[in-house]
mmCIF file of C-alpha atoms in Angstrom:
data_model
loop_
_atom_site.group_PDB
_atom_site.id
_atom_site.type_symbol
_atom_site.label_atom_id
_atom_site.label_comp_id
_atom_site.label_asym_id
_atom_site.label_seq_id
_atom_site.Cartn_x
_atom_site.Cartn_y
_atom_site.Cartn_z
ATOM 1 C CA MET E 16 -39.461 41.704 22.466
ATOM 2 C CA PRO E 17 -36.993 43.344 24.882
ATOM 3 C CA THR E 18 -33.368 43.297 23.790
ATOM 4 C CA ALA E 19 -32.262 41.610 27.012
ATOM 5 C CA PHE E 20 -34.771 38.796 26.481
ATOM 6 C CA ARG E 21 -33.670 38.235 22.890
ATOM 7 C CA ALA E 22 -30.055 38.123 24.002
ATOM 8 C CA ALA E 23 -30.878 35.601 26.726
ATOM 9 C CA MET E 24 -32.778 33.381 24.286
ATOM 10 C CA ALA E 25 -29.900 33.553 21.786
ATOM 11 C CA LEU E 26 -27.468 32.519 24.509
ATOM 12 C CA ILE E 27 -29.661 29.575 25.491
ATOM 13 C CA ALA E 28 -29.945 28.493 21.859
ATOM 14 C CA LEU E 29 -26.177 28.692 21.471
ATOM 15 C CA CYS E 30 -25.619 26.605 24.583
ATOM 16 C CA VAL E 31 -28.140 23.988 23.453
ATOM 17 C CA SER E 32 -26.600 23.733 19.972
ATOM 18 C CA THR E 33 -23.127 23.427 21.484
ATOM 19 C CA VAL E 34 -24.228 20.645 23.825
ATOM 20 C CA LEU E 35 -25.962 18.813 20.962
ATOM 21 C CA ALA E 36 -22.907 19.165 18.719
ATOM 22 C CA HIS E 37 -20.672 17.829 21.470
ATOM 23 C CA ALA E 38 -23.052 14.968 22.190
ATOM 24 C CA GLN E 39 -23.103 14.020 18.511
ATOM 25 C CA SER E 40 -19.379 14.379 17.845
ATOM 26 C CA LEU E 41 -17.758 11.322 16.314
ATOM 27 C CA PRO E 42 -14.709 9.512 17.636
ATOM 28 C CA ARG E 43 -11.629 10.779 15.776
ATOM 29 C CA GLU E 44 -11.010 7.474 14.019
ATOM 30 C CA VAL E 45 -14.478 7.432 12.446
ATOM 31 C CA ALA E 46 -14.704 8.736 8.894
ATOM 32 C CA THR E 47 -17.452 11.197 8.030
ATOM 33 C CA ARG E 48 -18.276 9.450 4.765
ATOM 34 C CA ALA E 49 -17.530 6.249 2.866
ATOM 35 C CA GLU E 50 -17.641 5.969 -0.920
ATOM 36 C CA ILE E 51 -17.198 2.827 -3.030
ATOM 37 C CA TYR E 52 -15.580 3.261 -6.441
ATOM 38 C CA PRO E 53 -15.383 0.896 -9.412
ATOM 39 C CA ILE E 54 -11.838 0.981 -10.763
ATOM 40 C CA PRO E 55 -11.499 0.137 -14.468
ATOM 41 C CA SER E 56 -8.267 -1.845 -14.713
ATOM 42 C CA LEU E 57 -6.519 -4.614 -16.647
ATOM 43 C CA THR E 58 -5.377 -8.125 -15.927
ATOM 44 C CA LEU E 59 -1.974 -8.620 -17.534
ATOM 45 C CA THR E 60 0.864 -11.075 -17.604
ATOM 46 C CA ASP E 61 4.099 -9.712 -16.200
ATOM 47 C CA GLN E 62 5.550 -9.675 -19.710
ATOM 48 C CA GLN E 63 2.609 -7.617 -21.001
ATOM 49 C CA PHE E 64 3.035 -5.176 -18.141
ATOM 50 C CA LEU E 65 6.772 -4.806 -18.642
ATOM 51 C CA SER E 66 6.425 -4.281 -22.373
ATOM 52 C CA GLY E 67 3.568 -1.785 -21.954
ATOM 53 C CA ASP E 68 1.184 -3.950 -23.976
ATOM 54 C CA ALA E 69 -2.146 -2.617 -22.699
ATOM 55 C CA ALA E 70 -4.007 -3.873 -25.767
ATOM 56 C CA ALA E 71 -3.247 -7.480 -24.790
ATOM 57 C CA GLY E 72 -4.674 -7.061 -21.295
ATOM 58 C CA LYS E 73 -8.088 -8.275 -20.197
ATOM 59 C CA ALA E 74 -10.402 -5.492 -19.019
ATOM 60 C CA VAL E 75 -11.516 -5.915 -15.419
ATOM 61 C CA THR E 76 -13.241 -3.774 -12.800
ATOM 62 C CA VAL E 77 -11.830 -3.872 -9.300
ATOM 63 C CA ALA E 78 -12.976 -1.722 -6.381
ATOM 64 C CA GLY E 79 -11.824 0.834 -3.854
ATOM 65 C CA GLU E 80 -13.312 2.109 -0.603
ATOM 66 C CA PHE E 81 -12.697 5.789 0.064
ATOM 67 C CA ARG E 82 -13.223 6.986 3.627
ATOM 68 C CA VAL E 83 -13.277 10.746 4.039
ATOM 69 C CA ALA E 84 -11.675 11.700 7.339
ATOM 70 C CA GLN E 85 -13.070 14.379 9.618
ATOM 71 C CA GLY E 86 -12.018 17.826 8.512
ATOM 72 C CA THR E 87 -12.795 20.368 5.831
ATOM 73 C CA GLY E 88 -11.520 21.107 2.355
ATOM 74 C CA LYS E 89 -9.029 18.972 0.471
ATOM 75 C CA LEU E 90 -7.501 16.336 2.745
ATOM 76 C CA PRO E 91 -4.424 14.101 2.468
ATOM 77 C CA VAL E 92 -4.979 10.437 1.589
ATOM 78 C CA VAL E 93 -3.227 7.132 2.188
ATOM 79 C CA VAL E 94 -3.914 4.485 -0.471
ATOM 80 C CA LEU E 95 -3.661 0.948 0.953
ATOM 81 C CA MET E 96 -2.823 -2.122 -1.151
ATOM 82 C CA HIS E 97 -3.453 -5.581 0.291
ATOM 83 C CA GLY E 98 -1.330 -8.713 0.110
ATOM 84 C CA SER E 99 -1.870 -12.287 -1.104
ATOM 85 C CA SER E 100 -4.856 -12.885 1.185
ATOM 86 C CA GLY E 101 -6.844 -9.862 0.070
ATOM 87 C CA VAL E 102 -8.158 -7.056 2.255
ATOM 88 C CA GLY E 103 -7.938 -8.225 5.852
ATOM 89 C CA ALA E 104 -8.633 -7.051 9.376
ATOM 90 C CA THR E 105 -5.207 -5.462 9.840
ATOM 91 C CA THR E 106 -6.043 -3.016 7.061
ATOM 92 C CA GLU E 107 -8.915 -1.747 9.180
ATOM 93 C CA ALA E 108 -6.528 -0.988 12.046
ATOM 94 C CA TRP E 109 -4.417 1.181 9.737
ATOM 95 C CA VAL E 110 -7.507 2.897 8.320
ATOM 96 C CA HIS E 111 -8.633 3.875 11.825
ATOM 97 C CA ALA E 112 -5.145 5.146 12.695
ATOM 98 C CA PHE E 113 -4.987 7.381 9.620
ATOM 99 C CA ASN E 114 -8.574 8.608 9.860
ATOM 100 C CA ALA E 115 -7.884 9.599 13.474
ATOM 101 C CA MET E 116 -5.076 11.842 12.160
ATOM 102 C CA GLY E 117 -7.433 13.587 9.753
ATOM 103 C CA ILE E 118 -6.080 11.571 6.806
ATOM 104 C CA SER E 119 -8.562 9.996 4.408
ATOM 105 C CA THR E 120 -7.976 6.431 3.177
ATOM 106 C CA PHE E 121 -8.529 4.563 -0.080
ATOM 107 C CA VAL E 122 -8.440 0.765 0.279
ATOM 108 C CA ILE E 123 -8.034 -1.120 -3.000
ATOM 109 C CA ASP E 124 -9.492 -4.592 -3.476
ATOM 110 C CA GLY E 125 -7.608 -6.040 -6.428
ATOM 111 C CA PHE E 126 -8.949 -9.583 -5.966
ATOM 112 C CA THR E 127 -12.754 -9.752 -5.805
ATOM 113 C CA GLY E 128 -13.305 -8.222 -9.244
ATOM 114 C CA ARG E 129 -10.924 -10.816 -10.659
ATOM 115 C CA GLY E 130 -12.735 -13.698 -8.973
ATOM 116 C CA LEU E 131 -9.916 -14.243 -6.487
ATOM 117 C CA THR E 132 -9.839 -14.517 -2.704
ATOM 118 C CA VAL E 133 -6.254 -15.636 -1.982
ATOM 119 C CA VAL E 134 -3.209 -16.338 -4.137
ATOM 120 C CA GLY E 135 -0.688 -17.426 -1.510
ATOM 121 C CA PRO E 136 -0.796 -21.143 -2.409
ATOM 122 C CA ASN E 137 -0.756 -20.341 -6.133
ATOM 123 C CA GLN E 138 0.912 -17.028 -6.909
ATOM 124 C CA ALA E 139 0.648 -17.770 -10.632
ATOM 125 C CA LEU E 140 -3.083 -16.960 -10.438
ATOM 126 C CA LEU E 141 -2.214 -13.288 -10.888
ATOM 127 C CA GLY E 142 0.840 -11.654 -12.421
ATOM 128 C CA ARG E 143 2.933 -9.961 -9.743
ATOM 129 C CA LEU E 144 2.676 -6.535 -11.380
ATOM 130 C CA ASN E 145 -1.099 -6.289 -11.867
ATOM 131 C CA LEU E 146 -1.695 -4.513 -8.589
ATOM 132 C CA ILE E 147 0.450 -1.623 -9.816
ATOM 133 C CA VAL E 148 -2.061 -0.981 -12.606
ATOM 134 C CA ASP E 149 -4.865 -0.968 -10.020
ATOM 135 C CA ILE E 150 -2.857 1.494 -7.942
ATOM 136 C CA TYR E 151 -2.302 3.932 -10.817
ATOM 137 C CA ARG E 152 -5.951 3.715 -11.867
ATOM 138 C CA SER E 153 -6.967 4.552 -8.289
ATOM 139 C CA LEU E 154 -4.681 7.557 -8.426
ATOM 140 C CA GLU E 155 -6.618 8.778 -11.469
ATOM 141 C CA ILE E 156 -9.840 8.676 -9.439
ATOM 142 C CA LEU E 157 -8.352 10.435 -6.428
ATOM 143 C CA ALA E 158 -6.677 13.147 -8.529
ATOM 144 C CA LYS E 159 -10.128 14.417 -9.561
ATOM 145 C CA HIS E 160 -11.896 14.115 -6.202
ATOM 146 C CA PRO E 161 -12.994 17.459 -4.697
ATOM 147 C CA ARG E 162 -12.050 16.372 -1.152
ATOM 148 C CA VAL E 163 -8.531 15.180 -2.038
ATOM 149 C CA ASP E 164 -5.307 17.179 -2.027
ATOM 150 C CA PRO E 165 -3.551 15.647 -5.060
ATOM 151 C CA ASP E 166 -0.144 16.724 -3.749
ATOM 152 C CA ARG E 167 -0.641 14.753 -0.525
ATOM 153 C CA ILE E 168 -1.436 11.179 -1.555
ATOM 154 C CA VAL E 169 0.767 8.409 -0.139
ATOM 155 C CA LEU E 170 0.874 4.752 -1.181
ATOM 156 C CA MET E 171 1.188 2.019 1.424
ATOM 157 C CA GLY E 172 1.101 -1.748 0.854
ATOM 158 C CA PHE E 173 1.640 -5.064 2.569
ATOM 159 C CA SER E 174 3.527 -8.160 1.340
ATOM 160 C CA ARG E 175 2.436 -8.629 -2.316
ATOM 161 C CA GLY E 176 0.885 -5.177 -1.972
ATOM 162 C CA GLY E 177 4.140 -3.962 -0.422
ATOM 163 C CA GLN E 178 5.967 -5.278 -3.458
ATOM 164 C CA ALA E 179 3.500 -3.379 -5.695
ATOM 165 C CA THR E 180 3.991 -0.258 -3.570
ATOM 166 C CA LEU E 181 7.761 -0.456 -3.821
ATOM 167 C CA TYR E 182 7.904 -0.964 -7.569
ATOM 168 C CA ALA E 183 5.105 1.525 -8.298
ATOM 169 C CA SER E 184 7.807 4.079 -7.509
ATOM 170 C CA LEU E 185 9.789 3.164 -10.649
ATOM 171 C CA GLU E 186 9.929 6.042 -13.123
ATOM 172 C CA ARG E 187 9.693 3.596 -16.011
ATOM 173 C CA PHE E 188 6.450 2.097 -14.702
ATOM 174 C CA ASN E 189 4.972 5.545 -14.050
ATOM 175 C CA LYS E 190 5.683 6.529 -17.663
ATOM 176 C CA LEU E 191 4.141 3.323 -18.982
ATOM 177 C CA TRP E 192 1.013 3.096 -16.852
ATOM 178 C CA ASN E 193 0.359 6.160 -14.655
ATOM 179 C CA LYS E 194 -2.009 8.427 -16.600
ATOM 180 C CA SER E 195 -3.217 10.433 -13.601
ATOM 181 C CA GLY E 196 -0.938 13.419 -14.186
ATOM 182 C CA ILE E 197 0.283 13.290 -10.574
ATOM 183 C CA GLN E 198 2.667 11.240 -8.458
ATOM 184 C CA PHE E 199 2.440 9.770 -4.995
ATOM 185 C CA ALA E 200 4.010 11.911 -2.295
ATOM 186 C CA ALA E 201 5.715 8.878 -0.739
ATOM 187 C CA TYR E 202 5.819 5.071 -0.786
ATOM 188 C CA ILE E 203 5.515 2.922 2.360
ATOM 189 C CA PRO E 204 6.015 -0.813 1.657
ATOM 190 C CA PHE E 205 5.605 -3.267 4.535
ATOM 191 C CA TYR E 206 7.573 -6.553 4.262
ATOM 192 C CA PRO E 207 7.735 -6.531 0.434
ATOM 193 C CA ASP E 208 9.424 -9.107 -1.781
ATOM 194 C CA CYS E 209 12.551 -7.504 -3.236
ATOM 195 C CA SER E 210 13.883 -10.611 -5.004
ATOM 196 C CA THR E 211 13.197 -9.349 -8.539
ATOM 197 C CA THR E 212 15.546 -7.036 -10.427
ATOM 198 C CA TYR E 213 13.845 -4.962 -13.118
ATOM 199 C CA GLN E 214 15.595 -3.007 -15.836
ATOM 200 C CA GLY E 215 16.205 0.553 -14.629
ATOM 201 C CA ASP E 216 14.791 -0.165 -11.171
ATOM 202 C CA ALA E 217 17.224 2.207 -9.459
ATOM 203 C CA GLU E 218 15.463 5.060 -11.242
ATOM 204 C CA VAL E 219 12.601 5.699 -8.850
ATOM 205 C CA ALA E 220 10.405 8.754 -8.406
ATOM 206 C CA ALA E 221 11.964 11.620 -6.480
ATOM 207 C CA ARG E 222 9.802 10.851 -3.468
ATOM 208 C CA PRO E 223 10.579 9.255 -0.086
ATOM 209 C CA ILE E 224 10.456 5.464 0.170
ATOM 210 C CA ARG E 225 10.109 4.027 3.671
ATOM 211 C CA ILE E 226 10.297 0.236 3.985
ATOM 212 C CA PHE E 227 9.325 -1.657 7.154
ATOM 213 C CA HIS E 228 10.406 -5.278 7.544
ATOM 214 C CA GLY E 229 11.015 -8.040 10.063
ATOM 215 C CA ALA E 230 14.437 -9.601 10.613
ATOM 216 C CA PRO E 231 13.252 -13.255 10.802
ATOM 217 C CA ASP E 232 10.794 -12.948 7.870
ATOM 218 C CA ASP E 233 11.081 -16.208 5.894
ATOM 219 C CA TYR E 234 8.286 -15.334 3.453
ATOM 220 C CA ASN E 235 9.919 -12.262 1.903
ATOM 221 C CA PRO E 236 13.375 -12.139 3.525
ATOM 222 C CA VAL E 237 14.704 -8.698 4.366
ATOM 223 C CA LYS E 238 18.135 -9.550 2.900
ATOM 224 C CA SER E 239 17.090 -8.891 -0.693
ATOM 225 C CA CYS E 240 15.451 -5.610 0.345
ATOM 226 C CA LYS E 241 18.670 -4.496 2.023
ATOM 227 C CA ALA E 242 20.537 -5.062 -1.226
ATOM 228 C CA PHE E 243 17.957 -3.086 -3.202
ATOM 229 C CA VAL E 244 18.023 -0.239 -0.679
ATOM 230 C CA GLU E 245 21.801 -0.016 -0.992
ATOM 231 C CA ARG E 246 21.488 0.270 -4.757
ATOM 232 C CA LEU E 247 18.881 3.008 -4.384
ATOM 233 C CA LYS E 248 21.019 4.898 -1.881
ATOM 234 C CA ALA E 249 24.004 4.654 -4.238
ATOM 235 C CA ALA E 250 21.780 6.261 -6.873
ATOM 236 C CA GLY E 251 21.021 9.125 -4.476
ATOM 237 C CA ARG E 252 17.406 8.180 -3.735
ATOM 238 C CA ASP E 253 15.532 9.058 -0.532
ATOM 239 C CA VAL E 254 15.018 5.572 0.877
ATOM 240 C CA ALA E 255 15.141 4.054 4.360
ATOM 241 C CA LEU E 256 14.613 0.536 5.684
ATOM 242 C CA THR E 257 13.424 -0.063 9.245
ATOM 243 C CA GLU E 258 14.064 -3.626 10.421
ATOM 244 C CA TYR E 259 12.357 -5.073 13.491
ATOM 245 C CA PRO E 260 13.711 -8.056 15.462
ATOM 246 C CA ASP E 261 11.432 -10.908 16.518
ATOM 247 C CA SER E 262 8.934 -9.822 13.855
ATOM 248 C CA ALA E 263 7.616 -12.362 11.395
ATOM 249 C CA HIS E 264 5.909 -11.672 8.092
ATOM 250 C CA GLY E 265 2.708 -9.745 8.837
ATOM 251 C CA PHE E 266 4.008 -8.484 12.172
ATOM 252 C CA ASP E 267 1.619 -5.502 12.089
ATOM 253 C CA SER E 268 -1.288 -7.863 12.781
ATOM 254 C CA GLY E 269 -0.078 -7.145 16.303
ATOM 255 C CA LEU E 270 -2.176 -3.988 16.013
ATOM 256 C CA LEU E 271 -5.123 -6.374 16.499
ATOM 257 C CA GLY E 272 -3.485 -8.092 19.456
ATOM 258 C CA VAL E 273 -2.167 -11.053 17.461
ATOM 259 C CA THR E 274 0.865 -12.526 19.220
ATOM 260 C CA THR E 275 1.251 -15.948 17.602
ATOM 261 C CA VAL E 276 3.425 -16.979 14.660
ATOM 262 C CA ALA E 277 2.309 -19.926 12.537
ATOM 263 C CA VAL E 278 3.019 -21.639 9.237
ATOM 264 C CA SER E 279 1.108 -20.264 6.271
ATOM 265 C CA ALA E 280 0.240 -23.720 4.973
ATOM 266 C CA ASN E 281 1.246 -24.361 1.350
ATOM 267 C CA ALA E 282 1.933 -20.672 0.684
ATOM 268 C CA GLN E 283 4.581 -20.188 -1.987
ATOM 269 C CA THR E 284 7.688 -18.151 -1.270
ATOM 270 C CA VAL E 285 10.468 -17.061 -3.625
ATOM 271 C CA ARG E 286 12.823 -16.434 -0.711
ATOM 272 C CA ASN E 287 15.604 -18.412 -2.410
ATOM 273 C CA CYS E 288 14.953 -17.200 -5.943
ATOM 274 C CA ARG E 289 16.825 -14.579 -7.922
ATOM 275 C CA ILE E 290 14.485 -13.213 -10.550
ATOM 276 C CA LYS E 291 15.589 -10.726 -13.181
ATOM 277 C CA GLU E 292 13.966 -9.043 -16.139
ATOM 278 C CA GLY E 293 15.318 -10.298 -19.430
ATOM 279 C CA ASP E 294 14.796 -9.194 -23.002
ATOM 280 C CA GLY E 295 11.249 -8.469 -24.088
ATOM 281 C CA GLY E 296 9.986 -8.156 -20.537
ATOM 282 C CA VAL E 297 10.435 -11.851 -19.739
ATOM 283 C CA LEU E 298 11.148 -12.596 -16.076
ATOM 284 C CA MET E 299 14.093 -14.984 -15.826
ATOM 285 C CA ASN E 300 15.358 -17.318 -13.136
ATOM 286 C CA GLY E 301 18.781 -15.874 -12.330
ATOM 287 C CA ASP E 302 20.177 -19.297 -11.465
ATOM 288 C CA THR E 303 18.985 -21.235 -14.522
ATOM 289 C CA ASN E 304 18.679 -18.367 -17.036
ATOM 290 C CA ALA E 305 15.347 -19.880 -18.083
ATOM 291 C CA PRO E 306 11.992 -18.062 -17.860
ATOM 292 C CA PHE E 307 10.844 -18.007 -14.219
ATOM 293 C CA THR E 308 7.776 -20.014 -13.173
ATOM 294 C CA TYR E 309 6.329 -20.895 -9.778
ATOM 295 C CA LYS E 310 7.273 -24.512 -10.522
ATOM 296 C CA ASP E 311 10.986 -23.644 -10.343
ATOM 297 C CA ALA E 312 13.098 -25.474 -7.755
ATOM 298 C CA CYS E 313 13.830 -22.231 -5.897
ATOM 299 C CA VAL E 314 10.139 -21.784 -5.013
ATOM 300 C CA GLU E 315 9.438 -23.168 -1.543
ATOM 301 C CA LEU E 316 6.376 -23.601 0.680
ATOM 302 C CA ASN E 317 5.182 -23.002 4.229
ATOM 303 C CA PRO E 318 6.679 -19.695 5.368
ATOM 304 C CA HIS E 319 5.690 -18.232 8.724
ATOM 305 C CA VAL E 320 3.306 -15.365 9.464
ATOM 306 C CA GLY E 321 2.318 -13.754 12.733
ATOM 307 C CA GLY E 322 1.921 -10.639 14.816
ATOM 308 C CA ASN E 323 4.114 -8.727 17.232
ATOM 309 C CA PRO E 324 2.139 -6.078 19.155
ATOM 310 C CA LYS E 325 5.280 -4.231 20.307
ATOM 311 C CA THR E 326 6.854 -3.753 16.904
ATOM 312 C CA ALA E 327 3.434 -3.242 15.314
ATOM 313 C CA ALA E 328 2.898 -0.271 17.637
ATOM 314 C CA GLU E 329 6.412 1.009 16.926
ATOM 315 C CA SER E 330 5.862 0.834 13.165
ATOM 316 C CA ARG E 331 2.513 2.612 13.463
ATOM 317 C CA LYS E 332 4.110 5.415 15.451
ATOM 318 C CA ALA E 333 6.922 5.672 12.911
ATOM 319 C CA VAL E 334 4.506 5.882 9.991
ATOM 320 C CA GLU E 335 2.327 8.415 11.804
ATOM 321 C CA ALA E 336 5.342 10.578 12.611
ATOM 322 C CA PHE E 337 6.505 10.397 8.998
ATOM 323 C CA LEU E 338 3.096 11.426 7.668
ATOM 324 C CA GLN E 339 2.733 14.161 10.255
ATOM 325 C CA VAL E 340 5.805 15.876 8.797
ATOM 326 C CA LEU E 341 5.191 14.972 5.151
ATOM 327 C CA PHE E 342 1.596 16.185 5.161
ATOM 328 C CA LYS E 343 2.387 19.155 7.430
ATOM 329 C CA LEU E 344 -0.425 18.296 9.809
ATOM 330 C CA GLY E 345 -1.148 20.691 12.647
#
């Protein structure tokens, strides 16, 4: 076969393969692979968690969905922790945003394996610190994954999951429950509840904490988070709070085009409670000095939730810009 002919055929083959590859290329926000992982965890009371009493916990298996972003080698990951209504549609919007950046995602479902769907109307169904155990157990899985860069894993959570994200940064909790051998590269809580004061809670991991909140939030008011942030700053921690006006609890549902704000019927809020950790890991009502329960007078109902597309887009851009620098993305 003449050399010129072979060269021409090779060129045609190259052109055909290039056209086919282009025709079959995936949109950037589509992951190349999805994997579902069982996560061996524990269901604990808050007192059991705070005292490190793993033996008293009830074994449970929750789940996580790992989506491997487009790219090669070990990729960065954002772990996402849901709020009191479980994994919702807004989570999917964040997953697509991160996957489009070449960042893999790991979405934890801490409810289904425990037989739960929502806990908003009855927060006592699950101790407020359980999701932190799920988070650390997920970190153990990711630390060993061949497609994960263990130095570039960020934790992000929303509402109850934002609370778990914020307090998962505590050095004390990492020592008690994080057996992965690694730490998160950063913590990104969205509209968390900051009304509880834990012993040693100003001692957080030496990693950035970036909190995003809404000024009129009457579910988890930003006021208590401002006070916590000031304490962390006084302790020399890398923490920042971004506050958005006209943005109710769950404002990032605006990423889905949600523009309305409505009452979350019968949902419990501790917006007027001051909760503090007492001796033996007992959570106390700061006003009555009695053990805290969701039957306390400070617990109220019917906070508001709703989306704001403008501030949702602003928060997404802020998070993307933060991760772009943190993960050193090209």
